[in-house]
Short mmCIF file of C-alpha atoms in Angstrom, two decimals:
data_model
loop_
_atom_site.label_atom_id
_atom_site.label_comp_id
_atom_site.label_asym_id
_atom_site.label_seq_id
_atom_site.Cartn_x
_atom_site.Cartn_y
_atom_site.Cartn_z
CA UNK A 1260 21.37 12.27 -14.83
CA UNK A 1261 19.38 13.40 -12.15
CA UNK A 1262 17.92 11.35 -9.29
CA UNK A 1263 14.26 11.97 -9.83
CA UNK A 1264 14.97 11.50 -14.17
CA UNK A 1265 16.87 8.13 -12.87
CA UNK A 1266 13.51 7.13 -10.68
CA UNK A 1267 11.29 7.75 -13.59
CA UNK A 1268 13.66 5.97 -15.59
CA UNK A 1269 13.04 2.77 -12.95
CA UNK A 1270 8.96 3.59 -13.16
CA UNK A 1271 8.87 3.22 -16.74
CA UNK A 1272 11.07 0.10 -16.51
CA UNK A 1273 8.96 -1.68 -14.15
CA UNK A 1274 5.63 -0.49 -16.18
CA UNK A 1275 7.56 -2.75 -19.50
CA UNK A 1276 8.02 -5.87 -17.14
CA UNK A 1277 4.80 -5.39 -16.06
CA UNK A 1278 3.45 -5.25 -19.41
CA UNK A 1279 5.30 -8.16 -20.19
CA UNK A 1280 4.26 -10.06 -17.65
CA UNK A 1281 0.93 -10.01 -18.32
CA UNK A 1282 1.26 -10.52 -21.60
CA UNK A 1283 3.51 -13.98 -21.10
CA UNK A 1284 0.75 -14.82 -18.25
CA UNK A 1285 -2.36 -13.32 -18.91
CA UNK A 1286 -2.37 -11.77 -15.39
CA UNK A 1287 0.26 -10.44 -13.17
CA UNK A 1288 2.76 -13.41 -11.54
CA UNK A 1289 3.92 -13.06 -7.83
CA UNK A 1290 7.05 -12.03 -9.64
CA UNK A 1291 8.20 -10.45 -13.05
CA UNK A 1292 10.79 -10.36 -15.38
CA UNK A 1293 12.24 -14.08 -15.00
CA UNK A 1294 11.94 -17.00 -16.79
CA UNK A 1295 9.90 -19.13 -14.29
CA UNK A 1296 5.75 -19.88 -15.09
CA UNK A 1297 3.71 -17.97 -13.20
CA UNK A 1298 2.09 -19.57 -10.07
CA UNK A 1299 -1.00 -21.25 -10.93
CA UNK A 1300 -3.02 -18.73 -9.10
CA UNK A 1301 -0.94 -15.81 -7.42
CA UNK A 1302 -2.97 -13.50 -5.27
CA UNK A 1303 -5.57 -11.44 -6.21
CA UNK A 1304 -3.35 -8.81 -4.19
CA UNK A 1305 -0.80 -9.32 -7.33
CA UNK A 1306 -4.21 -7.81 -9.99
CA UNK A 1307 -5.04 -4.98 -7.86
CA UNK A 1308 -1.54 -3.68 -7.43
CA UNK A 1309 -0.43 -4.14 -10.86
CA UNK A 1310 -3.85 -2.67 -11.51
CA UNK A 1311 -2.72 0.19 -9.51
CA UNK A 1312 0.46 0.59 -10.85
CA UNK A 1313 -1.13 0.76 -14.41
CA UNK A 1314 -3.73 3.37 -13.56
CA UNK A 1315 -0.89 5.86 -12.14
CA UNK A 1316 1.24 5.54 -15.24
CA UNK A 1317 -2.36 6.68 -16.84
CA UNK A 1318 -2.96 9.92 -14.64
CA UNK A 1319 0.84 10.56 -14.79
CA UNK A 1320 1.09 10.85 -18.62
CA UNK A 1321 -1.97 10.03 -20.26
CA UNK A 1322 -0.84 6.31 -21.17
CA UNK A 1323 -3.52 4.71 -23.68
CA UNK A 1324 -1.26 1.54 -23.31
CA UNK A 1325 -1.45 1.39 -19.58
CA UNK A 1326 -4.88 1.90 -19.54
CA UNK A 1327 -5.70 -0.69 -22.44
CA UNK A 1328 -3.74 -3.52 -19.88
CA UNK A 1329 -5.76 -2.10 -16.93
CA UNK A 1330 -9.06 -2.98 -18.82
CA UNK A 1331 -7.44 -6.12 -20.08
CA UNK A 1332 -6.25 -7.20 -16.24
CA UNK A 1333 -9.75 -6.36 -14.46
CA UNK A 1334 -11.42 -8.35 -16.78
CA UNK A 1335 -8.93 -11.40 -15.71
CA UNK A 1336 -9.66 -10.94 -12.08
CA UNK A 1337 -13.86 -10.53 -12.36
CA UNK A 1338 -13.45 -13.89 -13.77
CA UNK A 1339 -10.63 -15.39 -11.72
CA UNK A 1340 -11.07 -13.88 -8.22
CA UNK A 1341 -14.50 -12.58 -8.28
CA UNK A 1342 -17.79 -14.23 -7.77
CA UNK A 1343 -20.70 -13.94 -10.41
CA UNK A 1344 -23.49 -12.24 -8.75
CA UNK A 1345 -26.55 -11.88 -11.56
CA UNK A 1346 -25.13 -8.32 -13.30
CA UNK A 1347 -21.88 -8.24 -11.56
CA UNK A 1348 -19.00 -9.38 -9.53
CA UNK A 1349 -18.42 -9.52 -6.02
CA UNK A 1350 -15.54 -9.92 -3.80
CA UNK A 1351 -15.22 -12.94 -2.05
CA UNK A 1352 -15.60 -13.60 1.52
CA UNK A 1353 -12.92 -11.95 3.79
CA UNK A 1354 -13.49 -12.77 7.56
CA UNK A 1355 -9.76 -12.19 9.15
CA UNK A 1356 -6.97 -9.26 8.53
CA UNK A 1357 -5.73 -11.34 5.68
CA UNK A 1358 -8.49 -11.40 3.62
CA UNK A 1359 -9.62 -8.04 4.57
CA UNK A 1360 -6.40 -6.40 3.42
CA UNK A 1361 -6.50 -8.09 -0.48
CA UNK A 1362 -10.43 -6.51 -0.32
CA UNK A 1363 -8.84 -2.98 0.69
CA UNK A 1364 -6.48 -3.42 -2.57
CA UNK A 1365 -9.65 -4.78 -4.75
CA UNK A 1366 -11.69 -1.32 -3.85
CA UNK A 1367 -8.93 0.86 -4.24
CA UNK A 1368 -8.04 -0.58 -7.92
CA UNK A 1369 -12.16 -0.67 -8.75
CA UNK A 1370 -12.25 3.10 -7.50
CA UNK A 1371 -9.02 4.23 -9.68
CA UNK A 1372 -9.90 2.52 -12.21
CA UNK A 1373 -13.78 3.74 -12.18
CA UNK A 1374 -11.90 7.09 -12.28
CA UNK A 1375 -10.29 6.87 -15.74
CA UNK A 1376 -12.76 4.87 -17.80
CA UNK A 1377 -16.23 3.58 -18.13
CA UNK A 1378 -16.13 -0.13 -18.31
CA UNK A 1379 -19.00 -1.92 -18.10
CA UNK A 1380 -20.16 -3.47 -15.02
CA UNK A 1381 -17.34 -2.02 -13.03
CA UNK A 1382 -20.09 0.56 -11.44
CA UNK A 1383 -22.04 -2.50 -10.19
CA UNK A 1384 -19.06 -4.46 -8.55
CA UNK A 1385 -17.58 -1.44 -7.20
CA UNK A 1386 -20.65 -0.59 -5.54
CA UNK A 1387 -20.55 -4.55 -4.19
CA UNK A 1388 -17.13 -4.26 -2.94
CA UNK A 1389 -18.04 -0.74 -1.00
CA UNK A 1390 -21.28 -2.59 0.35
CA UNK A 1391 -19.13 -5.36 1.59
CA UNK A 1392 -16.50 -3.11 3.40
CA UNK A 1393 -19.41 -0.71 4.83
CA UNK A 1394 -21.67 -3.93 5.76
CA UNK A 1395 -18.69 -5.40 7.61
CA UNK A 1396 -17.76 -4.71 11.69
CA UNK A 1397 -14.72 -2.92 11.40
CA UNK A 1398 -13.06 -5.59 14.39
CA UNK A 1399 -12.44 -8.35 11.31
CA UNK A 1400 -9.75 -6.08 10.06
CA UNK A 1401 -8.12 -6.26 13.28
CA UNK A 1402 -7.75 -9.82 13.42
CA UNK A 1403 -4.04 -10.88 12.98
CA UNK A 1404 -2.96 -13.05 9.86
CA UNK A 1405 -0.82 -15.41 12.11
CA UNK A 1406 -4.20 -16.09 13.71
CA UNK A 1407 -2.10 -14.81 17.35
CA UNK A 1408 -3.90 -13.71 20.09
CA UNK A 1409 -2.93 -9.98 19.23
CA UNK A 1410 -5.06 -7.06 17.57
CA UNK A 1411 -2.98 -6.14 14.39
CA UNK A 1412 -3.51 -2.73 12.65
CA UNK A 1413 -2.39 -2.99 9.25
CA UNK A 1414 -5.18 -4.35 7.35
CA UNK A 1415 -7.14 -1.36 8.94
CA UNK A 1416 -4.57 1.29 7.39
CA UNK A 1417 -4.95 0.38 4.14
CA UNK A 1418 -8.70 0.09 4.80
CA UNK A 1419 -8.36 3.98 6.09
CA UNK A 1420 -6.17 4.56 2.29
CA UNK A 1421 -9.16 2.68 0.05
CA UNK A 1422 -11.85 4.57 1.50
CA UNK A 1423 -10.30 8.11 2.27
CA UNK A 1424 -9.56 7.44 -1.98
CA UNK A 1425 -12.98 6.33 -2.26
CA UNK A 1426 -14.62 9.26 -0.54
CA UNK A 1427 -12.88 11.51 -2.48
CA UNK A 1428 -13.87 10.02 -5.56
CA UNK A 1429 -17.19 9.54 -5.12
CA UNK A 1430 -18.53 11.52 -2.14
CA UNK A 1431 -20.57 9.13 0.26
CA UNK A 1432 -21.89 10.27 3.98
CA UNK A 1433 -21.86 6.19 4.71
CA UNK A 1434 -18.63 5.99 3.58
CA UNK A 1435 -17.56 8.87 5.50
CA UNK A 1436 -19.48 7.41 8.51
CA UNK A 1437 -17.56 4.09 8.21
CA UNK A 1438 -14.22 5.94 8.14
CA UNK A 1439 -14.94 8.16 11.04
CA UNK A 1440 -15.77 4.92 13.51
CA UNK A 1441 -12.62 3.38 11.87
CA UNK A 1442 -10.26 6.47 12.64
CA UNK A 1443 -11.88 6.10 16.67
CA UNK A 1444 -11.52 2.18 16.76
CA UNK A 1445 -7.79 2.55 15.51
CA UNK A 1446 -6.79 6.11 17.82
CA UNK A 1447 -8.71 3.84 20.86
CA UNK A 1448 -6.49 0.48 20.47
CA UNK A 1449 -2.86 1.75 18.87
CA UNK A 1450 -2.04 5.34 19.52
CA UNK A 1451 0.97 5.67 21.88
CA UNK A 1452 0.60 8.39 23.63
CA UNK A 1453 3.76 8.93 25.21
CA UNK A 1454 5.22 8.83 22.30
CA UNK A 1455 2.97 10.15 19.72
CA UNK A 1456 3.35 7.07 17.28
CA UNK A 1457 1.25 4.04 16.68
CA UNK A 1458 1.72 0.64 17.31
CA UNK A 1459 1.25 -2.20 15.11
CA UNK A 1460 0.64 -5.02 17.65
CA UNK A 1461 -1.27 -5.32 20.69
CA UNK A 1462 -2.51 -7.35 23.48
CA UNK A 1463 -6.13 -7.98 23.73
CA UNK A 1464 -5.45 -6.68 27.11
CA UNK A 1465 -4.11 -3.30 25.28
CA UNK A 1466 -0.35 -4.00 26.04
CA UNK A 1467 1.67 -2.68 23.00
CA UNK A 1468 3.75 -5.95 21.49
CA UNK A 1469 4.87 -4.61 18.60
CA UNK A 1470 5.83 -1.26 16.46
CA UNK A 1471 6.28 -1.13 12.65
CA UNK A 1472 8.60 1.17 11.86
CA UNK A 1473 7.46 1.36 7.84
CA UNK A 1474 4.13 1.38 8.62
CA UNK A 1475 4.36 4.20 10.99
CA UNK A 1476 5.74 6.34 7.91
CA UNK A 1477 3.44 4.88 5.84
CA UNK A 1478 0.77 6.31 8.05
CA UNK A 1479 2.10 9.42 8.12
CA UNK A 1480 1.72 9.88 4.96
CA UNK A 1481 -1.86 8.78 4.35
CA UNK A 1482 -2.88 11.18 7.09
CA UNK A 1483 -1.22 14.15 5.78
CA UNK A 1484 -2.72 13.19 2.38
CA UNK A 1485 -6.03 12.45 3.45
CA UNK A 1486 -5.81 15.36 6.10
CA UNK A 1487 -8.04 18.32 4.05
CA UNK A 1488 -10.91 15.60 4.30
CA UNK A 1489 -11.02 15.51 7.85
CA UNK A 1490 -10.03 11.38 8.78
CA UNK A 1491 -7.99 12.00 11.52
CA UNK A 1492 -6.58 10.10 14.13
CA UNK A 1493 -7.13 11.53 18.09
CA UNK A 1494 -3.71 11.51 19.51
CA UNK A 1495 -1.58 11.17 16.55
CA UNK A 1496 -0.17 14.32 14.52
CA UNK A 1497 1.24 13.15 10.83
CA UNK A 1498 4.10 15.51 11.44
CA UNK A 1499 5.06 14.12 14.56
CA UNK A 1500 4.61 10.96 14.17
CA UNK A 1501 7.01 11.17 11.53
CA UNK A 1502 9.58 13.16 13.82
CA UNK A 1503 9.57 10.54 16.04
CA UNK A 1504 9.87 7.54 13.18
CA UNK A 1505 13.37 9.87 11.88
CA UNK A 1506 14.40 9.87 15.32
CA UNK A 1507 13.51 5.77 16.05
CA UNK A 1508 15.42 5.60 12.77
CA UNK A 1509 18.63 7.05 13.26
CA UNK A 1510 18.92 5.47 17.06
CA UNK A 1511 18.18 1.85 15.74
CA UNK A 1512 19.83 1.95 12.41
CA UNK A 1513 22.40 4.64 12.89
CA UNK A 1514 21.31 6.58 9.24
CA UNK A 1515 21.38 3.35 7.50
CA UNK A 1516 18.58 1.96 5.27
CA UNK A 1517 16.05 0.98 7.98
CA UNK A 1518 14.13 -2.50 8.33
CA UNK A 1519 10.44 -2.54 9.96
CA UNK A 1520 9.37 -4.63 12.77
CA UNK A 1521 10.23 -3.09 16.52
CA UNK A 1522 9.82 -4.99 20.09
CA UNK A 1523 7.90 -2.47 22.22
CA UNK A 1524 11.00 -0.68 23.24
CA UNK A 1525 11.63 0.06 20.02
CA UNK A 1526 14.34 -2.26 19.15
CA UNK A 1527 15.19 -3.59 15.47
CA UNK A 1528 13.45 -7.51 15.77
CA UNK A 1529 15.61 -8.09 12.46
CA UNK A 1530 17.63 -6.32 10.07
CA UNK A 1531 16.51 -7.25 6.42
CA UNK A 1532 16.17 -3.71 5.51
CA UNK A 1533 13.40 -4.43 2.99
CA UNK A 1534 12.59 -2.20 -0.12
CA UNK A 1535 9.02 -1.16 0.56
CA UNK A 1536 9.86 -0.04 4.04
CA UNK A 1537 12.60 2.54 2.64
CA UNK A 1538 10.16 4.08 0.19
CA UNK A 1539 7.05 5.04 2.86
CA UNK A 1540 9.87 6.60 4.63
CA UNK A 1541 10.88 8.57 1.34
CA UNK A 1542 7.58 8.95 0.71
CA UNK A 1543 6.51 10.74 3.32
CA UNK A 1544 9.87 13.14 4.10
CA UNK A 1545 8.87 14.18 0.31
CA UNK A 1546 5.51 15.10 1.49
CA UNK A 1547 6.35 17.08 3.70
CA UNK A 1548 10.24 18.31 1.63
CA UNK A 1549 12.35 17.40 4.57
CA UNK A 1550 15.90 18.37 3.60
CA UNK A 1551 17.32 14.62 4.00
CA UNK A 1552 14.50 13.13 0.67
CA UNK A 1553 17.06 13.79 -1.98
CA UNK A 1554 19.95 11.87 -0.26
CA UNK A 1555 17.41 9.39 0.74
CA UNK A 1556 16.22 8.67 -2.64
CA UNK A 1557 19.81 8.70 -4.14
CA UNK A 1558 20.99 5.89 -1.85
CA UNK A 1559 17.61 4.08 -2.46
CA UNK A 1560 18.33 3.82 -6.51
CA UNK A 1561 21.56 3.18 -5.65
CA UNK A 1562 21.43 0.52 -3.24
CA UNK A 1563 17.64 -1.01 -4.46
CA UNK A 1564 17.91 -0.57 -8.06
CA UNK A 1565 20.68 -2.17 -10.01
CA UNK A 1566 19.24 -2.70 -12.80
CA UNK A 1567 16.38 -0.29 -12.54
CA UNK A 1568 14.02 -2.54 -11.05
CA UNK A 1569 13.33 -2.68 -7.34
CA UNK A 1570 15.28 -5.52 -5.61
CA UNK A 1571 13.05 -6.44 -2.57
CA UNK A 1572 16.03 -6.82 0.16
CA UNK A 1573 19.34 -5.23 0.87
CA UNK A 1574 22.44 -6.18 -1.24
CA UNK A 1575 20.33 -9.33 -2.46
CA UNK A 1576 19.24 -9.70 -5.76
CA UNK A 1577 16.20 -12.19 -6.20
CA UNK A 1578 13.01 -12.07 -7.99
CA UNK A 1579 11.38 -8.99 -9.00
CA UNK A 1580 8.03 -9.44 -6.95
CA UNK A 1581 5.15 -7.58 -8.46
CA UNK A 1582 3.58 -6.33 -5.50
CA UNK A 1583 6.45 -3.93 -4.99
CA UNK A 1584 5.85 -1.65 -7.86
CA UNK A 1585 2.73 -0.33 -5.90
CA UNK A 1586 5.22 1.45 -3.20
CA UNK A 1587 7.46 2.17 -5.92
CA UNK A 1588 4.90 4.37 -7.55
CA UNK A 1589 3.26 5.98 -4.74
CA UNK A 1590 6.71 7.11 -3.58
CA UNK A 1591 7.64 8.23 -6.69
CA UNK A 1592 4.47 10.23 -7.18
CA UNK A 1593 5.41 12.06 -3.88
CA UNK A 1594 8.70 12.91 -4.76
CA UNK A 1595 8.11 14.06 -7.59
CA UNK A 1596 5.62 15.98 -6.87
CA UNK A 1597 7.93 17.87 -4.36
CA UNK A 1598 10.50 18.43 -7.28
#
């Protein structure tokens, strides 16, 4: 069997325990296929990705099944996660990075979702969700979820990958105004311009505290996806950024499977080699076809999928967690896409 027939073979497993999840829960648990209950409320985070996930598997191959569970699973979060505004639903309040990154996952899975079917009053809540994020100063997403006394850029990337998707979609010049000021405020307080990368933590004062390695590929790739619209970053180039990340990789982990978080001299702070940071690297070498994807994703399903679903850490099998399958997919889109 092939590598990319073996990943699809994985995608299609993870889309049953998904299914079946849902089905023994009525939503989607922190994790799947195990025998333990559900939490009593696992994130909202848990809805949109599985949301996500469901809504690929429908522009992939047409899937009337994953689309009838999408339906099924937005209706569960209006009611469980959403507040009841009149005619619709709106997001909840979100005042620090924490918050703001589950409301970047809630208006990417409205937007995809608006995309494949007309529900109704999914129009009216996606249009509260986008008048939430727009009506918002872009400095909450910056605030760290440890609370530290640190600017932390991660809720703002995936900020910069729900509305880049949004615009898209659905054309907006307020949207596109938003995006532009968040593409400055990000170039102004990360970019690392000796070395062309960004960093993930900083000092109030500016000092860089912290890189993250996954999340500098995972950049990488939204730019060069999102590139033809224009939402770029001053100082950073996709293509070497991700130069750089291969070469950070290789130094710290000497070609092994590579683990995120990076002191400011770009030294490993821990070694747990964690799934999703493994697939935004294969991710974005697909993007671009770098010669080393294919052996990349062959260790990957080797090493992360035993039993075709995605173990979170290294040479540890645990739970499933849900969350995952959203990296799984995205990378798999990507790489097969470059097949």
């Amino acid at each position: 069997m092939s590598t990319i027939s073996h990943f699809r073979d994985c995608i299609d497993r993870f889309h049953e325990a998904l299914r079946a999840a849902i089905d023994q829960h009525g939503l989607v648990p922190e994790f799947i296929a195990q025998s333990e209950e559900a939490q009593p409320q696992p994130r909202m985070l848990c809805q949109t990705r599985g949301i996500l996930y469901l809504c690929h598997m429908v522009e992939m191959a047409s899937d009337a099944t994953a689309l009838r569970y999408a339906r099924q699973l937005y209706e569960v979060l209006r009611q469980r996660y959403l507040l009841p505004q009149g005619d619709h639903f709106a997001p909840p309040a979100a005042r620090d990075g924490a918050a703001r990154y589950e409301l970047a996952f809630l208006l990417q899975a409205q937007t995809r979702l608006h995309q494949l079917d007309t529900i109704a009053g999914l129009e009216a809540d996606l249009a509260a969700t986008l008048n939430d994020v727009l009506s918002s100063p872009l400095s909450r997403w910056l605030a760290p979820r440890e609370q530290g006394d640190f600017l932390e850029l991660n809720a703002l990337m995936h900020l910069y990958e729900a509305l880049a998707y949004s615009h898209r979609c659905r054309p907006d010049q307020r949207t596109a105004t938003y995006l532009h000021q968040l593409t400055q405020l990000a170039a102004r307080h990360f970019v690392d311009g000796q070395h062309g990368v960004l960093a993930e933590r900083v000092s109030t004062e500016g000092e860089i505290l912290e890189y993250d390695l996954g999340h500098i590929y995972e950049w990488s790739s939204l730019l060069l996806i999102h590139r033809d619209q224009g939402f770029t970053l001053e100082g950073i180039d996709p293509a070497v950024q991700l130069k750089k990340a291969e070469e950070i990789s290789h130094q710290a982990f000497n070609g092994e499977l590579i683990s995120h978080q990076l002191d400011n001299a770009f030294t490993p702070l821990g070694e747990d080699a964690r799934i999703w940071v493994n697939l935004e690297r294969l991710r974005s070498l697909a993007l671009i076809q770098h010669p080393s994807a294919e052996t990349l994703l062959g260790t990957i399903l080797s090493d992360y999928f035993p039993n075709q679903l995605p173990e979170e850490y290294l040479k540890k099998t645990g739970p499933i967690k849900s969350t995952t399958g959203y990296h799984v997919i995205e990378c798999y889109r990507a790489v097969a896409h470059a097949h």
